[in-house]
Amino acid sequence: MNTVMERDMELRLVLSPERSIPVPARLSYRANDPYAVHIEFHIGSEFPVHWTFARDLLVEGVFRPCGHGDVRIWPTKVEQRNVVFVALTSPDGNALLEMPSAAVAAWVERTLRVVPPGTESDRLNIDEALAELLAPLPADDLWLSDPWQSDESQDGDA
């Protein structure tokens, strides 16, 4: 069964220490893609911006700083509010997003109940996928047969 968990929330895009703007976003988790979380940002353009990263980063980032490179996450306080910062880096630019800590933590906890840590690989059906990938196809008979039939005549014939 493919369980999908989504949560719409308003994030804040931090422009400077004094200024941020609201950004509607949707967090998604799919049990058949158990290692990843997806965030879709609706920034007023024709198409939303999508980011995918490891669920473990978000799980850990609710409690302590983690990540490096393209995705970094850490908890902090802003004006007496508990928040989680997510720093995203791409060739197109950088973004620092502020997420409400309680809402993110509750959503992450729900994903952990659906697919507990350490059981993610059970959801991938790797054996079935490999069997399907490696299963012979009817066209494979063409490759397995000898395309150059021997045209040598046997001795004594002619």
CSV table of C-alpha atoms in Angstrom, one decimal:
chain,number,residue,atom,x,y,z
A,1,MET,CA,0.0,0.0,0.0
A,2,ASN,CA,1.3,3.4,-0.9
A,3,THR,CA,0.5,5.9,1.8
A,4,VAL,CA,1.0,9.5,1.0
A,5,MET,CA,1.2,12.1,3.7
A,6,GLU,CA,0.9,15.8,2.8
A,7,ARG,CA,0.9,18.9,4.9
A,8,ASP,CA,0.3,22.4,3.6
A,9,MET,CA,1.9,25.2,5.6
A,10,GLU,CA,3.1,28.7,5.3
A,11,LEU,CA,6.9,29.0,5.4
A,12,ARG,CA,8.8,32.3,5.6
A,13,LEU,CA,11.5,33.1,3.0
A,14,VAL,CA,14.2,35.0,4.9
A,15,LEU,CA,15.4,37.9,2.8
A,16,SER,CA,17.4,39.6,5.6
A,17,PRO,CA,17.6,39.4,9.4
A,18,GLU,CA,14.8,42.0,9.5
A,19,ARG,CA,12.7,40.9,6.6
A,20,SER,CA,10.9,37.7,5.4
A,21,ILE,CA,8.0,37.0,3.2
A,22,PRO,CA,5.4,34.2,3.4
A,23,VAL,CA,5.7,31.2,1.0
A,24,PRO,CA,2.9,28.6,0.8
A,25,ALA,CA,4.4,25.2,0.7
A,26,ARG,CA,3.4,21.5,0.7
A,27,LEU,CA,5.4,18.8,2.5
A,28,SER,CA,4.9,15.3,1.0
A,29,TYR,CA,6.0,11.9,2.1
A,30,ARG,CA,5.4,8.7,0.1
A,31,ALA,CA,5.7,5.3,1.8
A,32,ASN,CA,6.9,3.8,-1.6
A,33,ASP,CA,9.8,6.4,-1.6
A,34,PRO,CA,10.6,6.0,2.1
A,35,TYR,CA,13.9,7.7,2.3
A,36,ALA,CA,12.8,11.1,0.8
A,37,VAL,CA,10.7,14.0,1.7
A,38,HIS,CA,9.4,16.4,-0.9
A,39,ILE,CA,8.7,20.1,-0.5
A,40,GLU,CA,6.7,22.1,-3.2
A,41,PHE,CA,7.0,25.8,-2.9
A,42,HIS,CA,4.3,28.0,-4.5
A,43,ILE,CA,6.0,31.2,-5.3
A,44,GLY,CA,3.6,32.8,-7.6
A,45,SER,CA,5.1,31.5,-10.8
A,46,GLU,CA,3.4,29.2,-13.3
A,47,PHE,CA,5.0,26.1,-11.9
A,48,PRO,CA,5.9,25.4,-8.2
A,49,VAL,CA,9.5,24.8,-7.2
A,50,HIS,CA,10.2,21.2,-6.0
A,51,TRP,CA,12.9,20.1,-3.6
A,52,THR,CA,13.5,16.5,-2.5
A,53,PHE,CA,15.9,15.5,0.2
A,54,ALA,CA,16.5,12.8,2.8
A,55,ARG,CA,13.8,12.3,5.4
A,56,ASP,CA,16.6,11.7,8.0
A,57,LEU,CA,17.8,15.3,7.5
A,58,LEU,CA,14.4,16.7,8.5
A,59,VAL,CA,14.1,14.2,11.4
A,60,GLU,CA,17.5,15.2,12.8
A,61,GLY,CA,17.1,18.9,11.9
A,62,VAL,CA,14.1,19.3,14.1
A,63,PHE,CA,16.5,18.6,17.1
A,64,ARG,CA,20.0,19.7,16.0
A,65,PRO,CA,21.9,21.2,13.1
A,66,CYS,CA,22.5,18.7,10.3
A,67,GLY,CA,23.3,18.5,6.6
A,68,HIS,CA,25.9,20.0,4.3
A,69,GLY,CA,26.1,21.1,0.8
A,70,ASP,CA,22.7,21.7,-0.9
A,71,VAL,CA,20.5,21.1,2.2
A,72,ARG,CA,21.2,22.3,5.7
A,73,ILE,CA,18.6,22.2,8.6
A,74,TRP,CA,18.7,23.5,12.2
A,75,PRO,CA,16.3,24.4,15.0
A,76,THR,CA,16.4,27.8,16.6
A,77,LYS,CA,14.2,30.5,18.2
A,78,VAL,CA,13.0,33.6,16.4
A,79,GLU,CA,11.1,36.2,18.5
A,80,GLN,CA,10.3,33.6,21.1
A,81,ARG,CA,9.0,31.1,18.5
A,82,ASN,CA,10.6,27.7,18.0
A,83,VAL,CA,11.4,27.4,14.3
A,84,VAL,CA,13.4,25.2,12.0
A,85,PHE,CA,15.6,26.8,9.3
A,86,VAL,CA,16.1,25.1,6.0
A,87,ALA,CA,18.9,26.4,3.8
A,88,LEU,CA,18.7,25.3,0.2
A,89,THR,CA,21.5,25.9,-2.3
A,90,SER,CA,21.3,25.3,-6.1
A,91,PRO,CA,23.1,26.6,-9.2
A,92,ASP,CA,20.0,28.9,-9.6
A,93,GLY,CA,20.4,30.5,-6.1
A,94,ASN,CA,20.1,30.1,-2.4
A,95,ALA,CA,17.1,30.2,-0.1
A,96,LEU,CA,16.7,30.3,3.7
A,97,LEU,CA,13.3,29.1,4.8
A,98,GLU,CA,11.8,29.3,8.3
A,99,MET,CA,9.4,26.6,9.2
A,100,PRO,CA,7.2,26.3,12.3
A,101,SER,CA,8.9,23.8,14.5
A,102,ALA,CA,5.8,22.2,16.1
A,103,ALA,CA,4.0,21.7,12.7
A,104,VAL,CA,7.1,20.2,11.1
A,105,ALA,CA,7.9,17.9,14.1
A,106,ALA,CA,4.3,16.7,14.2
A,107,TRP,CA,4.3,15.9,10.4
A,108,VAL,CA,7.7,14.2,10.7
A,109,GLU,CA,6.4,12.1,13.6
A,110,ARG,CA,3.5,10.9,11.5
A,111,THR,CA,5.9,9.8,8.7
A,112,LEU,CA,7.9,7.8,11.3
A,113,ARG,CA,4.7,6.0,12.4
A,114,VAL,CA,3.9,5.1,8.8
A,115,VAL,CA,7.5,3.9,8.0
A,116,PRO,CA,9.5,3.5,11.2
A,117,PRO,CA,13.3,4.2,11.0
A,118,GLY,CA,15.2,1.2,9.8
A,119,THR,CA,12.3,-0.3,7.9
A,120,GLU,CA,12.6,1.8,4.8
A,121,SER,CA,14.3,-0.8,2.7
A,122,ASP,CA,11.4,-3.2,3.3
A,123,ARG,CA,9.2,-0.8,1.3
A,124,LEU,CA,11.4,-0.7,-1.8
A,125,ASN,CA,10.7,-4.2,-3.2
A,126,ILE,CA,14.2,-4.3,-4.6
A,127,ASP,CA,14.0,-8.1,-5.3
A,128,GLU,CA,10.8,-7.7,-7.4
A,129,ALA,CA,12.2,-4.7,-9.3
A,130,LEU,CA,15.5,-6.6,-10.1
A,131,ALA,CA,13.5,-9.7,-11.2
A,132,GLU,CA,11.4,-7.5,-13.5
A,133,LEU,CA,14.5,-5.7,-14.8
A,134,LEU,CA,16.4,-8.9,-15.5
A,135,ALA,CA,13.5,-11.0,-16.8
A,136,PRO,CA,14.1,-12.1,-20.4
A,137,LEU,CA,12.1,-10.5,-23.1
A,138,PRO,CA,10.9,-12.1,-26.4
A,139,ALA,CA,13.5,-10.1,-28.3
A,140,ASP,CA,16.3,-11.5,-26.1
A,141,ASP,CA,16.0,-14.7,-28.2
A,142,LEU,CA,17.4,-12.8,-31.1
A,143,TRP,CA,20.5,-11.9,-29.2
A,144,LEU,CA,21.0,-15.4,-27.7
A,145,SER,CA,20.8,-17.2,-31.1
A,146,ASP,CA,23.7,-17.4,-33.5
A,147,PRO,CA,23.0,-14.8,-36.2
A,148,TRP,CA,25.5,-16.4,-38.6
A,149,GLN,CA,24.4,-19.9,-39.2
A,150,SER,CA,27.2,-22.1,-40.4
A,151,ASP,CA,27.2,-22.4,-44.2
A,152,GLU,CA,30.1,-24.8,-44.4
A,153,SER,CA,29.1,-28.0,-46.2
A,154,GLN,CA,30.0,-31.3,-44.6
A,155,ASP,CA,32.8,-33.4,-46.1
A,156,GLY,CA,31.6,-35.7,-48.8
A,157,ASP,CA,28.8,-33.5,-49.9
A,158,ALA,CA,28.7,-31.8,-53.2
